[in-house]
Every structure is written in C-alpha cells, then in structure tokens.
Short mmCIF file of C-alpha atoms and ligand atoms in Angstrom, two decimals:
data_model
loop_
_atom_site.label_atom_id
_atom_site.label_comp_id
_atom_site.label_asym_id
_atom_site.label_seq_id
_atom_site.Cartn_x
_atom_site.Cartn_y
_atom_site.Cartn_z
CA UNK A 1 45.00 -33.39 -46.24
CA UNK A 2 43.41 -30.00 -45.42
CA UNK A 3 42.20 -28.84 -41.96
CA UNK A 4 39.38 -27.11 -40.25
CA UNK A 5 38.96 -24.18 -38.04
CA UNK A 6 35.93 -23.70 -36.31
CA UNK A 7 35.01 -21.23 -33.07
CA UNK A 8 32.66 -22.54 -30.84
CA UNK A 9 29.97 -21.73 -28.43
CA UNK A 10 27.24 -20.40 -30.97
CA UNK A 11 23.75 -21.49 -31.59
CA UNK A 12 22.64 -21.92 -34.75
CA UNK A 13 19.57 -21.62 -36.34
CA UNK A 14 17.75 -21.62 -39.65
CA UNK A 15 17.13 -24.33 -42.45
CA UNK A 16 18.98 -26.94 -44.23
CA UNK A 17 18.31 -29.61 -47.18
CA UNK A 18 20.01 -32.96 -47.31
CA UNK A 19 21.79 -34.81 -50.17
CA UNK A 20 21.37 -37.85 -51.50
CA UNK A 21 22.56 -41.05 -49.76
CA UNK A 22 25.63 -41.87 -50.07
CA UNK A 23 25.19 -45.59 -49.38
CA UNK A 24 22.73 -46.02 -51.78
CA UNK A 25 23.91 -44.46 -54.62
CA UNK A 26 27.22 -46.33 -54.53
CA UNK A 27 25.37 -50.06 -55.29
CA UNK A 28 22.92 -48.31 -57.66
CA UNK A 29 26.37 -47.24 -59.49
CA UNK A 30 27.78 -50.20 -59.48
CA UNK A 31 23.86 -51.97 -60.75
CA UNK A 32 24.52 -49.55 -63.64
CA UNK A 33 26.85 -52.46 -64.65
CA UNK A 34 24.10 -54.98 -65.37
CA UNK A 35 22.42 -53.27 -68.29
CA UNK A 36 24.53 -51.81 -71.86
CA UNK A 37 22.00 -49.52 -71.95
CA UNK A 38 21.82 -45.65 -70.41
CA UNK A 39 20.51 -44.99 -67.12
CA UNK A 40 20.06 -41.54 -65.34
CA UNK A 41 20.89 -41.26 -61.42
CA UNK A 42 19.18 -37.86 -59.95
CA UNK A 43 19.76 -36.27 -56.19
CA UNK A 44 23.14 -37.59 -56.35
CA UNK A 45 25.38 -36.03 -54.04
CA UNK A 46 29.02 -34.67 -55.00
CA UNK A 47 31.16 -36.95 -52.64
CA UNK A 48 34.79 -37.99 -53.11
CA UNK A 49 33.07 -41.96 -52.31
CA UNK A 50 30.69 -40.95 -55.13
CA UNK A 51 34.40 -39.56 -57.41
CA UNK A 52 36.47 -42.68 -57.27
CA UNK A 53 32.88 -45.55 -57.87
CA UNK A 54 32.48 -43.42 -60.96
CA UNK A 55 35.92 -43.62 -62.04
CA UNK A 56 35.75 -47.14 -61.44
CA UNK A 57 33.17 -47.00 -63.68
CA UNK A 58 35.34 -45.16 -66.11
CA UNK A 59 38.03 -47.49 -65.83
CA UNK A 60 35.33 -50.94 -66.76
CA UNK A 61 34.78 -48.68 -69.67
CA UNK A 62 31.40 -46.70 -68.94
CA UNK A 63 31.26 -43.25 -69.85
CA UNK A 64 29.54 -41.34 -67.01
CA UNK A 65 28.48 -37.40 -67.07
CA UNK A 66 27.35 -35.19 -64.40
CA UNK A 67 24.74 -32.20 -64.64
CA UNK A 68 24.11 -30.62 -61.21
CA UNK A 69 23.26 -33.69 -58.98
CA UNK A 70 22.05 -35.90 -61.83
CA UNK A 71 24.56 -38.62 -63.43
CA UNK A 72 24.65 -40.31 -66.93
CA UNK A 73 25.68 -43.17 -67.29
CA UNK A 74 26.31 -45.27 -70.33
CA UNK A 75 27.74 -48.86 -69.88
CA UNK A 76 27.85 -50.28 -73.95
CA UNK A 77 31.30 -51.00 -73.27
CA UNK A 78 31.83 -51.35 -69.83
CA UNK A 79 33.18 -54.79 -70.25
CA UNK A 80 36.27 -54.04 -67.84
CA UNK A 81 36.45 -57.12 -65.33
CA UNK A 82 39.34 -56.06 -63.28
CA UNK A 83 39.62 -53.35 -60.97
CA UNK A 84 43.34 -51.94 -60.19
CA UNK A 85 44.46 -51.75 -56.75
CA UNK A 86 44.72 -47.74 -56.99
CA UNK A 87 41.07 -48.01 -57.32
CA UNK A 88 40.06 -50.15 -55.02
CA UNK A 89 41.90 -49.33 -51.94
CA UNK A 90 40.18 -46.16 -51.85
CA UNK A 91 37.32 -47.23 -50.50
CA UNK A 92 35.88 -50.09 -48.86
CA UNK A 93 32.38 -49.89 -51.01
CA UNK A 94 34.30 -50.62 -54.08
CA UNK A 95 33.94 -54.86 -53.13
CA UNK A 96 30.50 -54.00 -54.08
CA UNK A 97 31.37 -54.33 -57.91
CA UNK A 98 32.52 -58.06 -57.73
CA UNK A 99 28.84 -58.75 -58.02
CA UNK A 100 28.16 -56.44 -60.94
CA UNK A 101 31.03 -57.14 -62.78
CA UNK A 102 30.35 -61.20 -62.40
CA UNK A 103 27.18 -61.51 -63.52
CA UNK A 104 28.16 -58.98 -66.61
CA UNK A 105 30.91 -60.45 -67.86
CA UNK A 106 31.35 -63.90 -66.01
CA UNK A 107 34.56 -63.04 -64.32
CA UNK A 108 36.07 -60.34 -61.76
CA UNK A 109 39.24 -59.50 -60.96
CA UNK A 110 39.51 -57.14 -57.67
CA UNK A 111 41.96 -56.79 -54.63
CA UNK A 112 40.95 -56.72 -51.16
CA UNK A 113 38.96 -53.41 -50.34
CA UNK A 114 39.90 -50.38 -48.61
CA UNK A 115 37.88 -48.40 -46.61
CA UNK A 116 37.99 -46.38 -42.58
CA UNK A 117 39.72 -47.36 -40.05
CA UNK A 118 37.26 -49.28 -38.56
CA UNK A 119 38.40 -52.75 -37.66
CA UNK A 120 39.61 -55.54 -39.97
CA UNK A 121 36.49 -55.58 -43.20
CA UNK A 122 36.51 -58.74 -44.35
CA UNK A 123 34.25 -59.94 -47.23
CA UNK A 124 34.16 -63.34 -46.20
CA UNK A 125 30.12 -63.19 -46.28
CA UNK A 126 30.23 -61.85 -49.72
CA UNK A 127 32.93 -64.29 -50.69
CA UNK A 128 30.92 -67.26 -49.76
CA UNK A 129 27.45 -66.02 -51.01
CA UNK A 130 28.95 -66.06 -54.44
CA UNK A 131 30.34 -68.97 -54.15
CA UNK A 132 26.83 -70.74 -53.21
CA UNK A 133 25.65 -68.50 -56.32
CA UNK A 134 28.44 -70.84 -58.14
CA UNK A 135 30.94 -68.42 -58.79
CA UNK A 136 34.81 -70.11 -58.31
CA UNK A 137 36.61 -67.53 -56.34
CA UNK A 138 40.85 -68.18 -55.66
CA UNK A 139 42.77 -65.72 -53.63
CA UNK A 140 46.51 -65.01 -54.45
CA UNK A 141 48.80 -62.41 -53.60
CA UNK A 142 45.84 -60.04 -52.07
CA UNK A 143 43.50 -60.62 -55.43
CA UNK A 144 40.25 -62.35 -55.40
CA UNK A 145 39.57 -63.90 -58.89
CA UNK A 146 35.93 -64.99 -59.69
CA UNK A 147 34.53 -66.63 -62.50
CA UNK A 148 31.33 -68.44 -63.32
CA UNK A 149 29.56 -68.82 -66.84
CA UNK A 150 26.53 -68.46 -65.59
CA UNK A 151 25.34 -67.85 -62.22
CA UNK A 152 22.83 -70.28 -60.52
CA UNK A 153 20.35 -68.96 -58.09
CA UNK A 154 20.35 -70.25 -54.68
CA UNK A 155 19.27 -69.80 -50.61
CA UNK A 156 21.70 -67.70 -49.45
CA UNK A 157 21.65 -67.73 -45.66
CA UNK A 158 24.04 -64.64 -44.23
CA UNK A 159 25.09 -65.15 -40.70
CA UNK A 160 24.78 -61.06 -39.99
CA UNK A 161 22.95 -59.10 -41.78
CA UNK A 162 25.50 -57.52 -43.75
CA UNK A 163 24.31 -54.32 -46.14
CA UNK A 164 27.11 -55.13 -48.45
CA UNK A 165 26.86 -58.93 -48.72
CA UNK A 166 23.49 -58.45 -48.97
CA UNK A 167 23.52 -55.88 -51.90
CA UNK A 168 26.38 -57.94 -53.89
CA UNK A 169 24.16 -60.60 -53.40
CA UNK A 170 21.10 -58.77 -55.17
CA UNK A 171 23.19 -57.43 -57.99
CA UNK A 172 24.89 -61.21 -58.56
CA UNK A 173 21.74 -62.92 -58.85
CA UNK A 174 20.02 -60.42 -60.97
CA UNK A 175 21.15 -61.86 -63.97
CA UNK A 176 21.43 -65.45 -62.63
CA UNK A 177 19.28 -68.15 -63.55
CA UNK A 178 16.88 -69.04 -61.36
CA UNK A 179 15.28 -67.72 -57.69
CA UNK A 180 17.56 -66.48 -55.12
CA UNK A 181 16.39 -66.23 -51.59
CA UNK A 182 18.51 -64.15 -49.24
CA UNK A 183 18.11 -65.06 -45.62
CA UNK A 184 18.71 -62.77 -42.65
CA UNK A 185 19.07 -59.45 -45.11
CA UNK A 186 19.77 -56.65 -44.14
CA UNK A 187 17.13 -54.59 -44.03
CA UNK A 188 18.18 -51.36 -44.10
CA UNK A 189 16.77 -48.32 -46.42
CA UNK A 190 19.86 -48.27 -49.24
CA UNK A 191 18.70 -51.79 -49.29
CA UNK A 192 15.29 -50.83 -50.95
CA UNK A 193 16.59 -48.21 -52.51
CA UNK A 194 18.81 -50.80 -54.66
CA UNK A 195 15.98 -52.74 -55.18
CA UNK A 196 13.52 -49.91 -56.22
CA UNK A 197 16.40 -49.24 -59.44
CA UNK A 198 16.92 -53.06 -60.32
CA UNK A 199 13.33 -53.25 -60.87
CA UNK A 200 13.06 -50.12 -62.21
CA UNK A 201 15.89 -52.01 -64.92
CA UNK A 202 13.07 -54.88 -65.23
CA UNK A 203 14.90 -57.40 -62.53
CA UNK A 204 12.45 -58.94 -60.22
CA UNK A 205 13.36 -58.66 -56.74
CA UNK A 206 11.09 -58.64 -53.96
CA UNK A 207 11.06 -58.50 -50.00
CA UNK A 208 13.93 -55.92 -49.56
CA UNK A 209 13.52 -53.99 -46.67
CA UNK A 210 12.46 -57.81 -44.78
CA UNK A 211 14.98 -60.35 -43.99
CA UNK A 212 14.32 -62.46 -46.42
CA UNK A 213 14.70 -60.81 -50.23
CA UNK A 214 14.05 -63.08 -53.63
CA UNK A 215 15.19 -62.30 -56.66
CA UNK A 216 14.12 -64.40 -59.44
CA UNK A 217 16.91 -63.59 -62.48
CA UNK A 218 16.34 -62.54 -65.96
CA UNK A 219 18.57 -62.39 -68.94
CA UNK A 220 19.13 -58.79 -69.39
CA UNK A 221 18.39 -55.59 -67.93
CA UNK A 222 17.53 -52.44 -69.86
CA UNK A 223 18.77 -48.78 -68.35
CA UNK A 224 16.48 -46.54 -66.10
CA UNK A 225 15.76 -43.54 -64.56
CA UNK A 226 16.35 -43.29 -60.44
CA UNK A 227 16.20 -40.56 -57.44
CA UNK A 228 18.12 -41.19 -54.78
CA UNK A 229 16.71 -41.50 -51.40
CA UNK A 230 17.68 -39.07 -49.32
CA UNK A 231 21.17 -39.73 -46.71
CA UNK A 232 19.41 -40.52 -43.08
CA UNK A 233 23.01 -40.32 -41.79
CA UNK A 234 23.74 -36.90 -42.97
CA UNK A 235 20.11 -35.85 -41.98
CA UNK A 236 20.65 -37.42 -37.96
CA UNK A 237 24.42 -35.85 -38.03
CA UNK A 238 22.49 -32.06 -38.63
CA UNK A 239 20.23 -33.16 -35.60
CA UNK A 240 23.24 -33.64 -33.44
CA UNK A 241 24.81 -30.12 -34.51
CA UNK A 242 22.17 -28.12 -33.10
CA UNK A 243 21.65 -30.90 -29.89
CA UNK A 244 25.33 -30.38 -28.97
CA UNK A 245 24.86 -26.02 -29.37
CA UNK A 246 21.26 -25.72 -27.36
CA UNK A 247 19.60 -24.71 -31.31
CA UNK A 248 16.56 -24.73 -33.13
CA UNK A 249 17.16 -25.77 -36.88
CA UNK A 250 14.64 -27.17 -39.72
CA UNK A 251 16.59 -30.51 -41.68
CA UNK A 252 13.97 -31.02 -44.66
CA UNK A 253 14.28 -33.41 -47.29
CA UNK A 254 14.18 -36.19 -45.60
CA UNK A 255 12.33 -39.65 -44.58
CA UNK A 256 11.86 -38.96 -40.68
CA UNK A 257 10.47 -42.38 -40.14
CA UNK A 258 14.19 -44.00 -41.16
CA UNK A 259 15.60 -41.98 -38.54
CA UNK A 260 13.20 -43.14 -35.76
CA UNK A 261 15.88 -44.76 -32.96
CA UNK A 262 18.63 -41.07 -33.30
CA UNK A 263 15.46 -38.89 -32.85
CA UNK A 264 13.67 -41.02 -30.04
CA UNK A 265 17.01 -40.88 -27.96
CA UNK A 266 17.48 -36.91 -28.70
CA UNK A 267 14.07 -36.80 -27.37
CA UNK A 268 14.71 -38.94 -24.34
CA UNK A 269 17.80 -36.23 -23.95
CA UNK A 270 15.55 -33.18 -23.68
CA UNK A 271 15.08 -31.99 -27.47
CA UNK A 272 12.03 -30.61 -28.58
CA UNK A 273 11.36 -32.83 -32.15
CA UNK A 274 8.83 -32.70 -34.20
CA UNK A 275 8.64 -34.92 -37.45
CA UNK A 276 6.54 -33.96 -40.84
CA UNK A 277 6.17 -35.78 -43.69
CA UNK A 278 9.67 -34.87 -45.38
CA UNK A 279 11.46 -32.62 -42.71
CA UNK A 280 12.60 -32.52 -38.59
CA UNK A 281 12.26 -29.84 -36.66
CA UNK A 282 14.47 -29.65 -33.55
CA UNK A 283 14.72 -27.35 -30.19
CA UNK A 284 17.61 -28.56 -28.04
CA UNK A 285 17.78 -27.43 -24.66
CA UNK A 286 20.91 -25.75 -23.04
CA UNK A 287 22.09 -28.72 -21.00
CA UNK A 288 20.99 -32.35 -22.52
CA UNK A 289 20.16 -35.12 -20.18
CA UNK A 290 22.39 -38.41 -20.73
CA UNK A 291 20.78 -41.25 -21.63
CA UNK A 292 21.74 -44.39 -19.84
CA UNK A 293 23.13 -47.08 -22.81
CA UNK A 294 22.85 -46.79 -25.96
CA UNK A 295 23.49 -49.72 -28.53
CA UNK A 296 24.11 -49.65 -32.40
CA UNK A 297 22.24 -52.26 -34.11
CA UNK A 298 21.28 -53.32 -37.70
CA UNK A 299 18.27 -51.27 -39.11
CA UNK A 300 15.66 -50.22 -37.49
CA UNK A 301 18.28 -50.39 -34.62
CA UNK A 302 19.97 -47.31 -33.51
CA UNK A 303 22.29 -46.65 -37.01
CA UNK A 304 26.53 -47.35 -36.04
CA UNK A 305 27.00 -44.69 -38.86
CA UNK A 306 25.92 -41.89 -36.12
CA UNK A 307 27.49 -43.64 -32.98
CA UNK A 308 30.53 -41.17 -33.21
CA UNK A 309 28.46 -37.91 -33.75
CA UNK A 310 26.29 -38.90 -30.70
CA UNK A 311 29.21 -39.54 -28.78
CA UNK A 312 30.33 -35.85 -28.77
CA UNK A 313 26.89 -34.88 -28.04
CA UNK A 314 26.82 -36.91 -25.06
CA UNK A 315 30.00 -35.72 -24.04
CA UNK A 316 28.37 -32.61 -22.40
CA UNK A 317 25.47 -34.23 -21.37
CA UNK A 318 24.50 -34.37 -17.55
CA UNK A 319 24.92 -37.59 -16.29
CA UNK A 320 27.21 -40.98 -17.99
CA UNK A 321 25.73 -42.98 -20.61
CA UNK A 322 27.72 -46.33 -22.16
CA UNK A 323 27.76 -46.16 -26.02
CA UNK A 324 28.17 -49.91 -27.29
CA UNK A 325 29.47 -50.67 -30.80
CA UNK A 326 28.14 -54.13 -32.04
CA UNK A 327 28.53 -53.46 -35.55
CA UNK A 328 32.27 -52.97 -36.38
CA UNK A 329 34.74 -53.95 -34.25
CA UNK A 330 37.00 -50.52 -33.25
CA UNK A 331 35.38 -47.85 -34.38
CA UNK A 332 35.96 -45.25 -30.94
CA UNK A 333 39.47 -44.13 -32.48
CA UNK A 334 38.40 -40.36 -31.88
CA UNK A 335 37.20 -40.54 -28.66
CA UNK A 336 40.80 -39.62 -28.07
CA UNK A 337 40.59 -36.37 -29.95
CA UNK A 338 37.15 -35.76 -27.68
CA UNK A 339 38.81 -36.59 -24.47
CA UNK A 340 41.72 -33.77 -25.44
CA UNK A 341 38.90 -31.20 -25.89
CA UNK A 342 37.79 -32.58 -22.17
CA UNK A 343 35.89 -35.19 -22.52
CA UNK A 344 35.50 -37.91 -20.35
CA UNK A 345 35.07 -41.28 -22.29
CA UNK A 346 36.58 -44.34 -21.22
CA UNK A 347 36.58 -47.24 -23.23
CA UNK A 348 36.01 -50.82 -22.15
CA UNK A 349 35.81 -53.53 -25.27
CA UNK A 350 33.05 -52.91 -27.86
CA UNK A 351 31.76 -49.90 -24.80
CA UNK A 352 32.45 -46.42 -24.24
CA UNK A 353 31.85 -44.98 -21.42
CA UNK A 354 31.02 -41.15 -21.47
CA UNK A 355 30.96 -39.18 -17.92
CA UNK A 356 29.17 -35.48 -19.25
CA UNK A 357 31.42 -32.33 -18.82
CA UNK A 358 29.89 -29.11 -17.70
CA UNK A 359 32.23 -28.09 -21.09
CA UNK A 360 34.45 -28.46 -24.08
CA UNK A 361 37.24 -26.46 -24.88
CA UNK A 362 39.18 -25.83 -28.34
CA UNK A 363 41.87 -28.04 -28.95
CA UNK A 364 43.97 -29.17 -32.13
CA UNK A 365 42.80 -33.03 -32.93
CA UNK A 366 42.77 -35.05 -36.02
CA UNK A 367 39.83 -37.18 -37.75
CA UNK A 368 40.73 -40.67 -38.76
CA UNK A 369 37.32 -41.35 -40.42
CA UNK A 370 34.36 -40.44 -41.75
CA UNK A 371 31.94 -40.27 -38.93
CA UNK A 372 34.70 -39.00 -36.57
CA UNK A 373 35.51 -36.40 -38.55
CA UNK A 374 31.75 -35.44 -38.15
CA UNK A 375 32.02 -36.02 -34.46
CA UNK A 376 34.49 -33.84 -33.91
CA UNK A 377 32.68 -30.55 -35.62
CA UNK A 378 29.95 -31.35 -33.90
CA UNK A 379 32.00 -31.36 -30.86
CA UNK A 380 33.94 -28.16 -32.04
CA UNK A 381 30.78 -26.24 -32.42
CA UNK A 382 30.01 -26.75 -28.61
CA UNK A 383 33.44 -26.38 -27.25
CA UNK A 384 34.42 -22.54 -25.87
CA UNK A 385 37.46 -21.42 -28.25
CA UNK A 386 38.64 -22.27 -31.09
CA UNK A 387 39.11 -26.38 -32.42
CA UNK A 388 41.46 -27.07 -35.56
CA UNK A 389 40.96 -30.40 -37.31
CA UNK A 390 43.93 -31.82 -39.23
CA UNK A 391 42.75 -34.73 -42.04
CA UNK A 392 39.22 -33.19 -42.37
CA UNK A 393 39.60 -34.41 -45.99
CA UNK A 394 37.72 -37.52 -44.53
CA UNK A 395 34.12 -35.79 -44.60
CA UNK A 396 34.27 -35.06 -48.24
CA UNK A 397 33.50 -38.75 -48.37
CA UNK A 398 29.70 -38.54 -47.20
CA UNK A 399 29.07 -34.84 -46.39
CA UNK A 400 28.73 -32.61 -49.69
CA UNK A 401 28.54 -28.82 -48.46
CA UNK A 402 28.82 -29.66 -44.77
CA UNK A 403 30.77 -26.34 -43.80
CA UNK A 404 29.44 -24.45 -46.06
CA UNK A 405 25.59 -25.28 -44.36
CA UNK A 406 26.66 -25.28 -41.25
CA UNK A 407 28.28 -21.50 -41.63
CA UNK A 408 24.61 -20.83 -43.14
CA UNK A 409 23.35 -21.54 -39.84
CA UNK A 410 25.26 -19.76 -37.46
CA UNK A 411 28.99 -21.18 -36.80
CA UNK A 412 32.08 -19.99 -37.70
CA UNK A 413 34.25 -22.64 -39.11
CA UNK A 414 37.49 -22.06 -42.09
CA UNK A 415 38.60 -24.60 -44.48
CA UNK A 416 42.56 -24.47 -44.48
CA UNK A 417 43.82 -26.43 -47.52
C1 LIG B 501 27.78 -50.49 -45.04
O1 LIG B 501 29.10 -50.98 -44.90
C2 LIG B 501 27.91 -48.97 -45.04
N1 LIG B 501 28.74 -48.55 -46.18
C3 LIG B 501 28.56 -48.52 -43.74
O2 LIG B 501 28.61 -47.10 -43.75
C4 LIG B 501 27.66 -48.96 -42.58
O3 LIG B 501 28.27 -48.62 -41.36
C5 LIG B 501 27.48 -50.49 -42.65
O4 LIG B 501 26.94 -50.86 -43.93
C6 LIG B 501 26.55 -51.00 -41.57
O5 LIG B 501 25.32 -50.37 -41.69
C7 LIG B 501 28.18 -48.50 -47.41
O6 LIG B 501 27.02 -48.81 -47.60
C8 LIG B 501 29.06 -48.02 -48.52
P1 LIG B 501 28.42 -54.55 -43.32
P2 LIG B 501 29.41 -52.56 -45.08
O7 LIG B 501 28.81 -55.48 -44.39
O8 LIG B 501 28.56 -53.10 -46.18
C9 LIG B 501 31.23 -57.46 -40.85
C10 LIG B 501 29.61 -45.00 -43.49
O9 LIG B 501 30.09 -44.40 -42.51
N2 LIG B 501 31.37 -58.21 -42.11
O10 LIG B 501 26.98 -54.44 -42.93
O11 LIG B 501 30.86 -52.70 -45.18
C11 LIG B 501 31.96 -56.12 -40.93
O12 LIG B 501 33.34 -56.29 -40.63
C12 LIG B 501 29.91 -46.47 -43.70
O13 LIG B 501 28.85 -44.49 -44.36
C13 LIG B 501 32.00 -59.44 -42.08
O14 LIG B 501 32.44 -59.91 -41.04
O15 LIG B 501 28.91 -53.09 -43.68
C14 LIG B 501 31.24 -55.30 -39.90
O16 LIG B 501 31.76 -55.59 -38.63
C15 LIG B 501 30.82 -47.03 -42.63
N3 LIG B 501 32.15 -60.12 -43.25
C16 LIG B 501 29.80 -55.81 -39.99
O17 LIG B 501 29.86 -57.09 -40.65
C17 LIG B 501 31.68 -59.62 -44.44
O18 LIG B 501 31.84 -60.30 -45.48
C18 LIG B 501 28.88 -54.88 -40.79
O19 LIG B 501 29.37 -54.85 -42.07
C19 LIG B 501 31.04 -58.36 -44.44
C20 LIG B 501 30.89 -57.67 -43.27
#
C-alpha cells in the first residue's frame, strides 16, 4: 500500500474534467456477458474496480482491449460460470455478475463478495430476487451456487431500493422469458445508464430511473456501442476540494442536475455555484457556514458515496451539523483519522456529530476506504502543515488521476509508493 503527502493551506484554482462513472460502467461490464457478440465501452475510466471486473471478464473467457478510455470487449467464449474467490473478494461489485452469468449460461458459481469496510454487505435482496426469477440458489462453505434453465419473469418487490439488487435484477431478466416488474428500484443515474446499454443490445427495459422498472425478456442480445455517463461522485468530491480551501474551480463534464442535493447544501454553506449545462462552477468562501443535519438517502437524496468527503468539509465549518448515515451501516471509520488532524466529530449510532474547528493541522492517518480516503485529502488540503496518508491505494478504486488534477490546481501533494 503506498502513501500520500500533501501540504496544506492553499487555494486552488483552475479547471478540471471528470471520468466516467465508476458505478456504471461496472454492471454495463458485467451486461457485456449477455450478448457473444462485440461491444465497445467509451469514457471509461482507468480504475483498479474497473482492473479486476475486466479480469473477471478474462477469467469467464472474454477477451477485453483497452485504447485510451474506450474498452473492447468480445464475449464468443465467455462461457466461464464460476468466479474464483481471488476474484471476487476484491470487490464488493463483483456479486453483480451472478445475474449475467445466470441468464448466459444457466448456472453461477461465486463466493460471497468483498468490498469496503462498510458494514456487513449482504446480498440477501439479490439472493431472493433470483430466486422469485426461479433461479435455485444453495449456499455451502461461503459459495452461492445458482442454476435455472431458463429464467421466468416475475414482480420483484425489493424492500430497499438497492442499486445492486436492482441492476442484477435487470441483467437476470434480460434474457428471461417473460415481463419482469421491479418494485421500489432504485432509481439512481448508473441505473439508467445500465438500461440505456441493454437496450442499446436490443433488451427491452423500461421505467429505470422510476421505482418501478419492466423488462420484458428476449432471446438474445446482439453487442453495442456505449458512453459512459459521467461519475457524479467524483464530480461532488472536486466541489468539496475547493469548499474545504476557500477556491474557485470549473468541474466540467458533468450532469449538474444529478448532483442537485451536494450542491444545494454547499450553497446553503456559503459557496458561490453556478450550474451550466455540462459543468459547475464554484466560489467557496473563507469560512463555510455549518449546516444543521444532513441525511444520506437513496437518489435524488443527498448521495452516501460523498457523506465522508462532506464530513471533512464540515469539519471547519462554523457552527455543528449531525451527518446521518441511513444507507450502510458503519461507514464513519475515518472520522478518527479527522479527529487526529483536530476535528471534532462525535459519533452517536448511524450520526456524527461535527463541532467546526477554527483549523486543521497535518497529521499522519490512514484511509480504510474509498470515500475516506477522499475525505481525508480533502481534509489534508485545508489543514496547516503537512498530512501523510498510509493505504491511499484505496482511491485508485474510483478516482483515476485524482493527485495528479488536484496538483494541476494548486496543491502540493507526493505519491510515496
Ligand atoms: C452501490 O453499492 C454502489 N457501488 C455504492 O458505491 C453505493 O454507495 C451504493 O450503491 C448505494 O448508492 C456500486 O455501484 C459498485 P446497495 P451496492 O445494494 O449495490 C443493503 C462507492 O463508494 N443491502 O444499494 O452494494 C446494504 O448492506 C460505493 O462507489 C442489503 O441489506 O449498494 C446497504 O446497507 C460504496 N441486502 C444498503 O442496502 C442486499 O442484498 C445499500 O446497498 C443488498 C444491499
């Protein structure tokens, strides 16, 4: 695991483009599955999430190819219906194959998925959706096996609105026979994104985007062309850099609208924002004004996947705000690491509670996720001195050039492998 170096205290300004989503090019991957044909993925970003689904891929027996940040991928043979655990543990998005590989081959052979440290992930909602799709599923010794000659469509009613039930859901009943009706969907923008490249494969699914998405299956899909939306995580976490350092910075490439609930409270906090068709510009003040509660919710709700990185940049805000986490069950690990740079968060159940500091100061802390590994730049970029941050190897899973940008705008941070 490598660590980062960055000196804080300095504004930043300038421009800056954002990737592809990573959430949505991970089930549009694994889709690839349901078609022997070809199909060409474009704006996809160079993750390590985005590494191991393709050699996943690999390993079912599809031969993939990158130019720049657009993928080929050719699934004649990817008849592969069992995924080893060295694969699988490496991420938790990797459950989203059982789906794919199902309705392919009529079986599917995984082990329980990895993923952050974010709480227990259970895939109890995906487990039973494709059982009510009439797939038999045993468990033994930490495997799930599923077969099912054919897959029937069926009302599938999901008790949350899970993005990766929902999405294994849509790729299952793709090729089943029959309508499927997902109730209670999640509704979130990788969701239509998914459903913009199954069509564009000749499946019929309508509704995504709504709670309630039907997909009416067909025998076979052929390979297609896709661009990847744009990653409205990636795009909120470059708002929060230059809200935490009083800057002015452009983030272009982007769908503003989809990040509606981060910018709305970055307003509330004193930021000047204003949203074009494809870009954000942003003009933080010196000293942000806490907001009182904030609450992560399913889309359009304020996103959990930037609850962290707003966390540090309420940290210096002037006032106490209570952060509540409704989506996954412990996912405040670094406040820790914030409180050693002087924070003052307390935590109470799903809540954090964050008391503003007047300042931050350079400390050595460690990332234990994803989005806390984001957090605690953004925190490092505001502190006085100098932060290191031990396992940064956790952003290469959703941020592709993330120093590198960030150094274009201003700060000062080192890569230490
Ligand atoms: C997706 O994870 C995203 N990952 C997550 O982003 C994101 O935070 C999450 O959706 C919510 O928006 C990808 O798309 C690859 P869920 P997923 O199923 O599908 C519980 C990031 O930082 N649950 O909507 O795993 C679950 O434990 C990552 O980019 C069950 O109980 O999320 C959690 O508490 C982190 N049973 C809640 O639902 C199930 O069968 C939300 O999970 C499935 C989920």
């Amino acid at each position: 695991m490598s660590s980062m170096i960055i000196s804080g205290g300095r504004r930043l300004s300038g421009s800056v483009c954002v990737h592809g989503a990573k959430n949505a090019v991970l089930p549009i991957l694994a889709a690839t599955l349901l078609t022997k044909n070809i199909s060409v993925i474009k704006n996809c970003p160079n993750l390590s999430d985005v590494r191991h689904t393709i050699e996943i891929l690999e390993f079912l027996g599809a031969k993939v190819s990158r130019k720049g940040d657009t993928l080929t991928i050719d699934t004649q043979n990817a008849d592969g219906t069992h995924i080893p655990d060295s694969l699988m543990l490496k991420m938790r998005s990797s459950v989203i194959f059982m789906g794919a590989i199902l309705a392919r081959n009529g079986c599917a052979k995984i082990s329980a998925p990895g993923g952050c440290e974010l709480g227990p992930r259970p895939i109890d909602l995906h487990i039973k959706a494709l059982k009510e799709l009439g797939a038999s599923i045993k468990e033994k010794h930490g495997y799930i096996m599923c077969s099912a000659k054919k897959l029937t469509g069926n009302t599938i009613y999901l008790k949350f609105p899970s993005v990766g039930a929902t999405e294994n859901v849509m790729l299952a009943a793709s090729l089943a026979s029959g309508e499927t009706i997902i109730s209670n969907a999640a509704k979130e923008p990788e969701i239509c994104d998914l459903a913009e490249f199954l069509n564009a494969m000749g499946a019929n699914v309508s509704g995504a985007g709504s709670s309630e998405i039907r997909i009416i299956g067909k025998n076979e899909l052929s390979g297609s062309t896709h661009s990847v939306l744009p990653d409205r995580i990636v795009a909120a976490t470059y708002l929060c850099c230059a809200a935490s350092t009083g800057s002015e910075i452009l983030v272009n490439g982007i769908i503003p609208e989809q990040i509606s609930s981060a910018v709305s409270i970055l307003r509330d906090m004193g930021c000047d924002i204003k949203a074009e068709k494809n870009s954000v510009y942003i003009s933080a003040p010196k000293v942000l004004i806490a907001p009182e509660e904030i609450k992560t919710m399913p889309y359009p709700g304020f996103p959990t996947d930037v609850q962290s990185q707003f966390l540090s940049v309420l940290a210096k805000a002037k006032g106490t705000s209570i952060i509540t986490e409704n989506i996954f069950e412990s996912r405040f690990r670094h406040t820790e690491e914030l409180n050693k740079m002087g924070a003052n968060i307390t935590l109470a159940g799903r809540s954090a509670i964050v008391k503003g500091v007047p300042a931050l100061w350079g400390a050595k802390v460690s990332a234990h996720d994803l989005r806390g590994a984001a957090s605690l730049i953004i925190a490092a970029l505001s502190a006085e001195g100098e932060t290191e941050i031990k396992n940064i190897d956790y952003l290469d899973r959703g941020y592709e050039d993330f120093m590198e940008n960030l150094n274009n705008l201003g700060a000062c941070i080192k890569r230490i492998y």
